[in-house]
Coordinates of N, CA and C and ligand atoms in Angstrom, one line a residue:
M16 N 42.3 45.4 -18.1 CA 41.1 45.7 -17.1 C 40.1 46.8 -17.4
G17 N 39.2 46.6 -17.3 CA 37.8 47.5 -17.7 C 36.6 47.1 -17.3
Q18 N 35.7 47.6 -18.2 CA 34.2 47.4 -17.7 C 34.0 45.9 -17.0
S19 N 34.0 45.0 -17.4 CA 33.8 43.6 -17.1 C 34.3 43.4 -15.7
V20 N 35.8 43.7 -15.4 CA 36.3 43.8 -14.3 C 35.6 44.4 -13.1
W21 N 35.3 45.9 -13.8 CA 34.5 46.8 -12.8 C 33.0 46.3 -12.3
K22 N 32.6 45.5 -13.1 CA 31.2 45.0 -13.0 C 31.3 43.8 -12.2
S23 N 32.2 43.1 -12.3 CA 32.2 41.8 -11.4 C 32.6 42.4 -9.7
V24 N 33.4 43.1 -10.0 CA 34.0 43.6 -8.3 C 32.6 44.3 -7.9
D25 N 32.2 45.3 -8.6 CA 30.7 45.8 -8.3 C 29.9 44.7 -7.7
D26 N 29.6 43.4 -8.1 CA 28.6 42.6 -7.9 C 29.2 42.0 -6.7
L27 N 30.6 41.8 -6.6 CA 31.0 41.0 -5.3 C 30.9 42.1 -4.1
I28 N 31.2 43.2 -4.3 CA 30.9 44.3 -3.3 C 29.4 44.2 -2.9
A29 N 28.6 44.1 -3.7 CA 26.8 44.3 -3.4 C 26.8 43.0 -2.7
E30 N 27.3 41.9 -3.3 CA 27.1 40.5 -2.5 C 27.4 40.4 -1.1
K31 N 28.6 40.9 -0.8 CA 29.0 40.9 0.4 C 28.5 42.1 1.3
L32 N 28.3 43.3 0.8 CA 28.0 44.5 1.5 C 26.8 44.9 1.5
V33 N 25.8 44.2 0.5 CA 24.7 45.2 0.1 C 23.6 44.0 0.1
P34 N 23.0 43.7 1.5 CA 22.3 42.4 1.3 C 21.0 42.6 0.2
P35 N 20.7 41.6 -0.1 CA 19.5 41.6 -1.2 C 18.3 42.1 -0.4
D36 N 17.6 43.1 -1.3 CA 16.4 43.5 -0.8 C 15.4 43.6 -1.6
P37 N 14.4 43.0 -1.3 CA 13.2 43.0 -2.4 C 12.4 44.2 -2.6
V38 N 12.6 45.1 -1.9 CA 11.9 46.5 -2.1 C 13.0 47.0 -2.8
L39 N 14.0 47.1 -2.9 CA 15.0 47.8 -3.9 C 14.9 47.3 -5.2
E40 N 14.6 45.8 -5.2 CA 15.0 45.3 -6.6 C 13.4 45.5 -7.3
S41 N 12.5 45.7 -6.4 CA 11.1 45.7 -7.0 C 11.2 47.1 -7.6
I42 N 11.5 48.2 -7.1 CA 11.6 49.5 -7.7 C 12.4 49.3 -9.1
L43 N 13.7 48.8 -9.2 CA 14.4 48.7 -10.4 C 13.6 47.8 -11.4
A44 N 12.8 47.2 -11.0 CA 11.7 46.1 -11.9 C 10.7 47.1 -12.4
A45 N 9.8 47.5 -11.5 CA 9.1 48.8 -11.8 C 9.4 49.4 -12.8
N46 N 10.6 50.1 -12.4 CA 11.3 51.4 -13.6 C 11.3 50.6 -15.0
A47 N 12.0 49.5 -15.1 CA 12.2 49.0 -16.2 C 11.0 48.5 -16.8
D48 N 10.1 48.1 -15.9 CA 8.7 47.7 -16.6 C 8.0 49.0 -17.3
A49 N 8.3 50.1 -16.7 CA 7.6 51.6 -17.3 C 8.6 52.2 -18.0
G50 N 9.8 51.5 -18.5 CA 10.7 52.3 -19.6 C 11.5 53.0 -19.4
L51 N 11.6 53.4 -17.9 CA 12.5 54.3 -17.4 C 14.2 53.9 -17.7
P52 N 15.0 55.2 -18.0 CA 16.2 54.8 -18.2 C 17.1 54.0 -17.2
A53 N 17.9 53.1 -17.3 CA 18.4 52.7 -16.1 C 19.9 53.3 -15.5
I54 N 19.3 54.8 -15.3 CA 20.4 55.9 -14.9 C 20.6 55.8 -13.5
D55 N 20.0 54.9 -12.5 CA 19.8 55.2 -11.2 C 21.4 55.2 -10.5
V56 N 21.5 55.6 -9.4 CA 22.6 54.9 -8.8 C 22.9 53.6 -8.8
S57 N 24.1 53.0 -8.3 CA 24.4 51.4 -8.4 C 24.0 51.3 -7.2
P58 N 23.6 50.0 -6.6 CA 23.6 49.5 -5.3 C 24.6 49.7 -4.2
A59 N 25.8 49.9 -4.8 CA 27.1 50.5 -4.0 C 27.1 51.6 -3.7
Q60 N 26.6 52.3 -4.7 CA 26.5 54.2 -4.3 C 25.1 54.4 -3.7
G61 N 24.1 53.5 -3.7 CA 22.9 53.8 -2.9 C 23.4 53.8 -1.5
K62 N 23.9 52.6 -1.3 CA 24.2 52.3 0.2 C 25.4 53.4 0.8
L63 N 26.1 54.0 -0.5 CA 27.0 55.1 0.2 C 26.3 56.5 0.4
L64 N 25.4 56.6 -0.2 CA 24.6 57.9 -0.1 C 23.8 57.6 1.4
H65 N 23.3 56.5 1.8 CA 22.4 55.9 2.9 C 23.5 56.2 4.1
L66 N 24.8 55.5 3.8 CA 25.7 55.8 5.0 C 26.1 57.1 5.2
L67 N 26.4 58.0 4.4 CA 26.6 59.3 4.5 C 25.7 60.0 5.3
A68 N 24.3 59.8 4.9 CA 23.2 60.3 5.5 C 23.0 60.1 7.0
R69 N 23.2 58.5 7.4 CA 23.0 58.3 8.6 C 24.6 58.9 9.6
M70 N 25.6 58.8 8.8 CA 26.8 59.4 9.5 C 26.7 60.9 9.8
I71 N 26.2 61.5 9.1 CA 25.9 63.1 9.6 C 24.5 63.3 10.5
G72 N 24.1 62.0 10.5 CA 22.6 62.2 11.4 C 21.5 62.9 10.5
A73 N 21.5 62.7 9.4 CA 20.3 63.8 8.5 C 18.7 63.5 8.9
K74 N 18.2 64.8 8.8 CA 16.9 64.3 9.2 C 16.4 64.8 8.0
R75 N 16.9 66.0 7.6 CA 16.1 66.5 6.1 C 17.1 66.4 5.0
V76 N 16.3 65.8 4.0 CA 17.4 65.6 2.7 C 16.7 66.1 1.5
L77 N 17.3 66.9 0.6 CA 16.6 67.4 -0.7 C 17.5 66.5 -1.9
E78 N 16.8 65.8 -2.6 CA 17.4 65.3 -3.8 C 16.8 66.0 -4.9
I79 N 17.6 66.4 -5.9 CA 17.2 67.0 -7.2 C 17.4 66.1 -8.5
G80 N 16.3 65.5 -9.0 CA 16.5 64.4 -10.0 C 15.9 63.0 -9.4
T81 N 14.7 62.7 -9.4 CA 14.1 61.7 -8.7 C 14.2 60.2 -9.5
L82 N 13.9 60.5 -10.8 CA 14.1 59.1 -11.7 C 12.7 58.2 -11.0
G83 N 13.0 56.9 -10.7 CA 11.9 56.1 -10.2 C 12.5 56.0 -8.7
G84 N 13.2 56.8 -8.2 CA 13.0 57.1 -6.7 C 14.1 56.0 -6.0
Y85 N 14.8 55.3 -6.7 CA 15.8 54.2 -6.3 C 16.8 54.9 -5.2
S86 N 17.3 56.1 -5.6 CA 18.2 56.7 -4.7 C 17.3 57.5 -3.4
T87 N 16.3 57.9 -3.9 CA 15.5 58.3 -3.0 C 15.0 57.5 -1.8
V88 N 14.7 56.3 -2.1 CA 14.6 55.0 -1.0 C 15.6 54.8 -0.2
W89 N 17.0 54.9 -0.8 CA 18.2 54.7 0.1 C 18.2 55.7 1.1
L90 N 17.9 57.0 0.6 CA 18.3 58.1 1.5 C 17.4 58.2 2.6
A91 N 16.1 57.7 2.1 CA 14.7 58.0 3.0 C 14.9 56.9 4.2
R92 N 15.6 55.6 3.9 CA 15.8 54.7 4.9 C 16.8 54.8 6.0
A93 N 17.4 56.1 5.5 CA 18.5 56.4 6.5 C 18.2 57.3 7.4
L94 N 16.9 58.1 7.4 CA 16.5 58.8 8.3 C 15.3 58.4 9.3
P95 N 15.6 59.0 10.5 CA 14.6 58.8 11.5 C 13.3 58.8 11.1
T96 N 12.0 58.2 12.0 CA 10.9 58.2 11.3 C 10.3 59.5 11.0
E97 N 10.9 60.7 11.5 CA 10.0 61.7 11.6 C 10.9 62.6 10.4
G98 N 12.0 61.9 10.0 CA 12.8 62.7 8.6 C 12.1 62.9 7.5
K99 N 12.5 63.8 6.7 CA 11.9 63.7 5.3 C 13.0 64.1 4.0
V100 N 12.5 63.3 3.2 CA 13.2 63.7 1.9 C 12.0 64.2 0.8
M101 N 12.8 65.6 0.5 CA 12.1 66.3 -0.7 C 12.7 66.1 -2.1
T102 N 12.1 65.2 -2.8 CA 12.6 65.1 -4.2 C 12.2 65.7 -5.0
L103 N 12.8 66.1 -6.2 CA 12.3 67.1 -7.4 C 12.4 66.3 -8.5
E104 N 11.4 66.3 -9.3 CA 11.3 65.8 -10.9 C 10.4 66.1 -11.6
L105 N 11.2 66.5 -12.8 CA 10.4 67.4 -14.1 C 9.3 66.2 -14.7
D106 N 9.7 65.0 -15.1 CA 9.1 64.1 -16.0 C 8.1 63.4 -15.2
P107 N 6.5 64.0 -15.5 CA 5.5 63.3 -14.9 C 5.5 61.8 -14.9
Q108 N 6.0 61.1 -15.9 CA 5.9 59.5 -15.9 C 6.6 59.0 -15.0
H109 N 7.9 60.0 -14.9 CA 9.1 59.4 -13.7 C 8.6 59.5 -12.4
A110 N 7.6 61.1 -12.3 CA 7.3 61.0 -10.9 C 5.8 60.0 -10.5
E111 N 5.4 59.6 -11.5 CA 4.0 58.6 -11.4 C 4.8 57.2 -10.8
V112 N 5.9 56.9 -11.4 CA 6.3 55.7 -11.2 C 7.1 55.7 -9.7
A113 N 7.5 56.8 -9.5 CA 8.4 57.1 -8.1 C 7.1 57.2 -7.0
R114 N 6.3 57.6 -7.2 CA 5.3 57.7 -6.0 C 4.7 56.3 -5.9
S115 N 4.6 55.7 -7.1 CA 4.0 54.1 -6.8 C 5.1 53.4 -6.0
N116 N 6.2 53.6 -6.3 CA 7.3 52.8 -5.6 C 7.6 53.3 -4.2
F117 N 7.3 54.7 -3.6 CA 7.2 55.2 -2.4 C 6.4 54.1 -1.8
E118 N 4.8 54.1 -2.1 CA 3.7 53.7 -1.6 C 4.4 52.2 -1.4
A119 N 4.7 51.5 -2.3 CA 5.3 50.1 -2.2 C 6.2 49.8 -1.3
A120 N 7.0 50.8 -1.0 CA 8.2 50.7 0.0 C 7.7 51.1 1.5
G121 N 6.5 51.8 1.5 CA 6.1 52.1 2.9 C 6.7 53.3 3.5
L122 N 7.1 54.1 2.5 CA 8.1 55.4 2.7 C 7.5 56.6 2.3
A123 N 6.2 56.3 1.7 CA 5.3 57.6 1.1 C 5.1 58.9 2.3
D124 N 5.2 58.4 3.4 CA 5.0 59.4 4.5 C 6.4 60.4 5.0
R125 N 7.5 59.6 4.3 CA 8.8 60.0 4.8 C 9.5 61.0 3.5
I126 N 8.5 61.0 2.4 CA 9.1 61.2 0.9 C 8.0 62.3 0.6
E127 N 8.5 63.3 0.1 CA 7.6 64.4 -0.5 C 8.4 64.6 -2.3
L128 N 7.4 64.2 -3.3 CA 8.1 64.4 -4.3 C 7.2 65.8 -4.9
R129 N 8.1 66.8 -5.4 CA 7.3 68.0 -6.1 C 7.8 67.8 -7.4
E130 N 6.7 67.8 -8.3 CA 6.7 67.6 -9.9 C 6.9 69.0 -10.6
G131 N 7.8 69.1 -11.5 CA 8.1 70.0 -12.4 C 9.6 70.4 -12.4
P132 N 9.8 71.4 -13.1 CA 11.2 71.9 -13.4 C 11.9 72.2 -11.8
A133 N 12.7 71.7 -11.7 CA 13.4 71.7 -10.2 C 13.6 73.2 -9.9
L134 N 14.0 74.0 -10.9 CA 14.6 75.1 -10.5 C 13.2 76.1 -9.7
K135 N 11.9 75.7 -10.6 CA 10.7 76.2 -10.1 C 10.7 75.8 -8.5
S136 N 10.7 74.5 -8.4 CA 10.3 73.7 -7.1 C 11.6 74.6 -6.0
L137 N 12.8 74.7 -6.4 CA 13.5 75.4 -5.5 C 13.2 76.8 -5.1
E138 N 12.7 77.5 -6.2 CA 12.1 79.1 -6.1 C 11.3 78.9 -4.8
A139 N 10.3 77.8 -5.1 CA 9.2 77.9 -4.1 C 9.7 77.4 -2.7
L140 N 10.7 76.5 -2.5 CA 11.3 76.2 -1.1 C 12.0 77.4 -0.7
G141 N 12.3 78.2 -1.5 CA 13.3 79.3 -1.0 C 12.0 80.3 -0.4
A142 N 11.2 80.4 -1.3 CA 10.1 81.3 -0.9 C 9.2 81.0 0.7
E143 N 9.1 79.6 0.5 CA 8.3 79.0 1.8 C 9.3 79.3 3.0
K144 N 10.5 79.4 2.9 CA 11.7 79.6 4.0 C 11.8 78.3 4.8
A145 N 11.5 77.3 3.9 CA 12.0 75.6 4.3 C 13.0 75.9 5.3
E146 N 12.5 74.9 6.4 CA 14.0 74.5 7.1 C 15.2 74.1 6.2
P147 N 16.2 74.3 6.8 CA 17.5 73.9 5.8 C 17.7 72.6 5.8
F148 N 18.2 72.2 4.7 CA 18.6 70.6 4.4 C 19.9 70.2 4.9
D149 N 20.1 69.3 5.7 CA 21.0 68.5 6.3 C 22.0 67.6 5.0
L150 N 21.6 67.2 4.0 CA 22.2 66.8 2.9 C 21.3 66.8 1.7
V151 N 22.1 67.5 0.4 CA 21.4 67.5 -0.9 C 22.1 66.7 -1.8
F152 N 21.2 66.0 -2.6 CA 21.9 65.0 -3.7 C 21.3 65.7 -5.0
I153 N 22.6 66.2 -5.7 CA 22.1 66.7 -6.8 C 22.3 65.6 -8.2
D154 N 21.2 65.6 -8.8 CA 21.5 64.2 -9.7 C 20.1 64.4 -10.9
A155 N 20.2 65.7 -11.4 CA 19.3 66.0 -12.4 C 20.0 66.2 -13.8
D156 N 19.2 67.3 -14.5 CA 20.0 67.7 -15.9 C 21.3 68.5 -15.6
K157 N 22.6 68.1 -16.2 CA 23.8 68.3 -15.6 C 23.9 70.1 -16.1
P158 N 23.3 70.5 -17.2 CA 23.8 71.8 -17.4 C 23.1 72.8 -16.5
N159 N 22.2 72.5 -15.6 CA 21.9 73.3 -14.3 C 22.3 72.9 -13.1
N160 N 23.7 72.0 -13.1 CA 24.5 71.8 -11.8 C 24.7 73.3 -11.1
L161 N 25.2 74.3 -11.7 CA 25.5 75.5 -11.3 C 24.3 76.2 -10.3
N162 N 23.3 76.3 -11.2 CA 22.1 76.8 -10.5 C 21.5 75.8 -9.5
Y163 N 21.7 74.6 -9.3 CA 21.5 73.7 -8.2 C 22.5 73.8 -7.2
L164 N 23.5 74.1 -7.4 CA 24.4 74.2 -6.5 C 24.4 75.5 -5.4
R165 N 24.2 76.6 -6.3 CA 23.5 77.9 -5.7 C 22.5 77.5 -4.7
W166 N 21.3 76.8 -5.4 CA 20.2 76.8 -4.3 C 20.5 76.0 -3.1
A167 N 21.4 75.1 -3.4 CA 21.9 74.2 -2.2 C 22.6 74.8 -1.2
M168 N 23.2 75.9 -1.6 CA 23.9 76.9 -0.6 C 23.0 77.7 0.2
R169 N 21.8 78.3 -0.5 CA 20.8 78.8 0.4 C 19.9 78.0 1.1
L170 N 19.6 76.8 0.8 CA 18.7 75.9 1.6 C 19.6 74.9 2.4
S171 N 20.6 75.3 2.8 CA 21.4 74.5 3.6 C 22.0 75.3 5.0
R172 N 22.9 74.8 5.5 CA 23.4 75.6 6.9 C 25.1 75.0 6.9
P173 N 25.7 75.5 7.9 CA 27.0 74.7 8.0 C 27.0 73.6 8.7
G174 N 27.7 72.7 8.1 CA 27.4 71.2 8.5 C 26.6 70.5 7.7
S175 N 25.9 71.0 6.7 CA 25.4 70.4 5.8 C 26.3 69.8 4.5
V176 N 25.7 68.6 4.1 CA 26.7 67.7 3.0 C 25.9 68.0 1.7
I177 N 26.6 68.4 0.5 CA 26.2 68.6 -0.8 C 26.9 67.7 -1.8
I178 N 26.1 66.5 -2.2 CA 26.8 65.8 -3.3 C 26.1 65.9 -4.6
C179 N 27.2 65.8 -5.6 CA 26.9 65.9 -6.7 C 27.1 64.7 -7.8
D180 N 26.4 64.0 -8.5 CA 26.6 62.8 -9.2 C 27.2 63.3 -10.6
N181 N 27.6 62.2 -11.6 CA 28.2 62.3 -12.5 C 28.9 63.5 -13.3
V182 N 30.3 63.6 -12.2 CA 31.1 64.8 -12.5 C 32.4 64.2 -13.2
I183 N 32.4 63.1 -13.8 CA 33.7 62.7 -14.1 C 33.4 62.2 -15.7
R184 N 32.3 61.7 -15.7 CA 31.6 61.0 -17.2 C 32.8 60.6 -18.1
D185 N 33.1 59.4 -17.6 CA 34.1 58.6 -18.6 C 35.5 59.2 -18.7
G186 N 35.8 60.5 -18.0 CA 36.9 61.3 -18.1 C 36.8 62.4 -19.0
A187 N 35.7 62.7 -19.6 CA 35.5 63.7 -20.3 C 35.5 64.9 -19.4
V188 N 35.4 65.1 -18.0 CA 35.6 66.2 -17.5 C 36.8 67.0 -17.6
L189 N 38.0 66.1 -18.2 CA 39.1 66.8 -18.7 C 38.9 67.9 -19.7
D190 N 38.0 67.8 -20.6 CA 38.0 68.4 -21.8 C 37.4 69.7 -21.8
A191 N 38.1 70.8 -21.5 CA 38.0 72.2 -21.1 C 37.4 72.9 -22.4
R192 N 37.7 72.2 -23.7 CA 37.1 73.0 -24.7 C 35.8 72.3 -25.3
G193 N 35.5 71.5 -24.9 CA 34.2 70.6 -25.5 C 33.1 71.4 -25.1
R194 N 32.3 71.3 -26.1 CA 30.7 71.9 -26.1 C 29.7 70.9 -25.5
D195 N 29.9 69.8 -25.0 CA 29.0 69.0 -24.4 C 28.4 69.5 -23.2
P196 N 27.0 70.1 -23.2 CA 26.7 70.7 -21.9 C 26.4 69.8 -20.6
N197 N 26.6 68.5 -20.7 CA 26.8 67.6 -19.7 C 28.3 67.8 -18.9
V198 N 28.9 67.9 -20.2 CA 30.6 68.1 -19.4 C 30.6 69.2 -18.7
E199 N 30.2 70.5 -19.7 CA 30.4 72.0 -18.9 C 29.6 71.7 -17.6
G200 N 28.3 71.0 -17.4 CA 27.8 71.1 -16.1 C 28.8 70.3 -15.0
A201 N 29.5 69.3 -15.3 CA 30.4 68.4 -14.3 C 31.5 69.5 -14.4
R202 N 32.2 70.2 -14.9 CA 33.2 71.3 -14.7 C 32.7 72.2 -14.1
A203 N 31.6 72.6 -14.2 CA 31.0 74.0 -13.8 C 30.7 73.6 -12.1
A204 N 30.4 72.2 -11.8 CA 30.1 71.9 -10.4 C 31.7 71.9 -9.9
L205 N 32.5 71.2 -10.3 CA 33.9 71.2 -9.4 C 34.0 72.6 -9.3
S206 N 34.4 73.4 -10.4 CA 34.7 74.7 -10.3 C 34.2 75.8 -9.3
F207 N 32.5 75.4 -9.1 CA 31.8 76.1 -8.2 C 32.4 75.7 -6.6
M208 N 32.6 74.3 -6.5 CA 32.9 74.0 -5.2 C 34.2 74.4 -5.0
A209 N 35.0 74.7 -6.0 CA 36.5 75.0 -5.5 C 36.7 76.5 -5.3
E210 N 35.6 77.5 -5.9 CA 35.6 78.8 -5.5 C 34.6 79.2 -4.5
E211 N 33.9 78.5 -4.0 CA 32.7 78.9 -3.2 C 33.5 78.8 -1.8
P212 N 33.5 80.1 -0.9 CA 34.5 80.1 0.2 C 33.7 79.1 1.3
R213 N 32.5 79.2 1.3 CA 31.5 78.5 2.4 C 31.5 76.9 2.1
L214 N 32.4 76.3 0.9 CA 32.3 75.0 0.9 C 33.9 74.5 0.9
D215 N 34.0 73.2 1.5 CA 35.1 72.4 1.4 C 34.8 70.9 0.8
A216 N 35.6 70.9 -0.4 CA 34.8 69.6 -1.2 C 36.0 68.8 -2.0
T217 N 35.5 67.5 -2.3 CA 36.8 66.5 -2.9 C 35.8 66.3 -4.1
A218 N 36.5 65.3 -4.7 CA 35.7 64.3 -5.8 C 36.3 63.2 -5.9
I219 N 35.5 61.9 -6.0 CA 35.9 60.7 -6.1 C 35.7 60.0 -7.5
Q220 N 36.4 59.3 -8.2 CA 36.3 58.6 -9.2 C 35.6 57.4 -9.1
T221 N 34.6 57.0 -9.8 CA 34.0 55.4 -9.5 C 34.0 54.7 -10.6
V222 N 34.3 53.4 -10.3 CA 33.9 52.5 -11.5 C 33.1 51.2 -11.2
G223 N 32.3 50.8 -11.8 CA 31.6 49.6 -11.6 C 30.7 49.6 -12.6
V224 N 29.3 48.8 -12.1 CA 28.2 48.4 -12.9 C 27.6 49.6 -13.8
K225 N 28.1 51.0 -13.5 CA 27.6 52.2 -14.3 C 28.6 52.7 -14.9
G226 N 29.7 52.0 -15.1 CA 31.0 52.4 -15.8 C 31.7 53.3 -15.2
Y227 N 32.4 54.4 -15.7 CA 33.6 55.3 -15.2 C 32.9 56.9 -14.8
D228 N 32.5 57.2 -13.7 CA 32.3 58.3 -13.3 C 32.4 58.9 -12.0
G229 N 31.8 59.8 -11.4 CA 32.0 60.0 -10.0 C 31.4 60.9 -9.5
F230 N 31.5 61.1 -8.0 CA 30.8 62.2 -7.5 C 31.5 63.1 -6.7
A231 N 31.1 64.5 -6.7 CA 31.8 65.3 -5.9 C 31.0 65.5 -4.5
I232 N 31.7 65.7 -3.4 CA 31.3 66.2 -2.0 C 31.6 67.2 -1.5
A233 N 30.7 67.6 -1.0 CA 31.4 69.0 -0.1 C 30.5 69.3 1.1
L234 N 31.2 70.0 1.8 CA 30.9 70.2 3.2 C 30.4 71.7 3.2
V235 N 29.2 72.3 3.9 CA 29.1 73.5 4.2 C 29.8 73.9 5.3
T236 N 30.8 74.8 5.2 CA 31.6 75.1 6.6 C 30.9 76.4 7.5
Q237 N 30.4 77.3 6.6 CA 30.0 78.6 7.1 C 28.6 78.9 6.6
Ligands
SAH16 N1 18.9 59.9 -8.6 C1 18.2 58.9 -9.4 C2 18.4 59.2 -10.9 C3 18.2 60.5 -11.3 S1 18.2 60.4 -13.4 C4 18.2 57.7 -8.9 O1 19.8 57.5 -8.8 O2 17.9 56.8 -8.9 C5 18.0 62.1 -13.4 C6 16.6 62.4 -13.5 O3 16.4 63.9 -13.3 C7 15.3 62.1 -14.6 O4 14.1 61.3 -13.8 C8 14.7 63.4 -15.2 O5 13.7 63.3 -15.7 C9 15.4 64.5 -14.0 N2 15.3 65.8 -14.4 C10 15.9 66.0 -15.6 N3 15.7 67.6 -15.6 C11 15.2 67.9 -14.7 C12 14.8 69.4 -14.3 N4 14.8 70.3 -15.0 N5 14.0 69.3 -13.0 C13 13.8 68.1 -12.3 N6 14.3 66.9 -12.8 C14 14.7 66.8 -13.7
DHB17 C1 23.7 59.2 -17.0 C2 23.8 58.3 -15.6 C3 23.4 59.2 -14.3 O1 23.9 58.8 -13.1 C4 22.8 60.3 -14.7 O2 22.3 61.2 -13.4 C5 22.4 60.9 -15.8 C6 22.7 60.0 -17.0 C7 24.2 58.0 -17.9 O3 24.7 57.1 -17.9 O4 24.0 58.3 -18.8
MG18 MG1 23.3 60.4 -11.6

């Protein structure tokens, strides 16, 4: 058992539970045409983000790391029409592709993309005294996970949910001595969630079309 079974089962899950969706498929096609790396969440994971947002009745979502906006669109579609996703992206080309995808999806009015280093955009959001976000999805440069989690705490409220992608990394998260900054970022995210008294958290290992990885999910409790 390994990657090929995981992929086949993920395909089965998608076939049964994630109906074909021309908009989402065209986003992945546009991303591939533009040469973006295929590191978006999987269809089943996108639907998980979407369902979690609906389950908590999210109206304001913060996403750190847009890429071509595949996860952004899953999240935006979970919101009421007056809802908003704020998504942060460093790479101007990724941002351009994402904006065009949001237009094509008819969701441009529900999504605000801020281009530049996420830490700068987060500082700006803090200075603007932005209303708290109901859900924060952290999926950008992993070495900054700890900084992003600190900002997520400042920009959320009791009851908000914080999700951090890629915290398992083929099991490399076990390696306490390694120097891979991505793995250090994964470990830092789990440690922060463990130690922050205002968070209650777990992590779920995932296998599927994207290989072996996982999400950490936290509830802001106070
Ligand atoms: N959430 C997307 C995938 C994001 S991939 C999806 O599932 O569809 C990670 C993205 O984070 C890349 O587009 C990368 O350019 C962006 N990124 C990397 N460093 C960043 C930074 N410092 N600030 C903002 N975005 C960053
Ligand atoms: C990879 C996957 C991701 O979900 C991500 O955010 C960054 C990188 C990867 O598989 O390399
Ligand atoms: Mg990711």
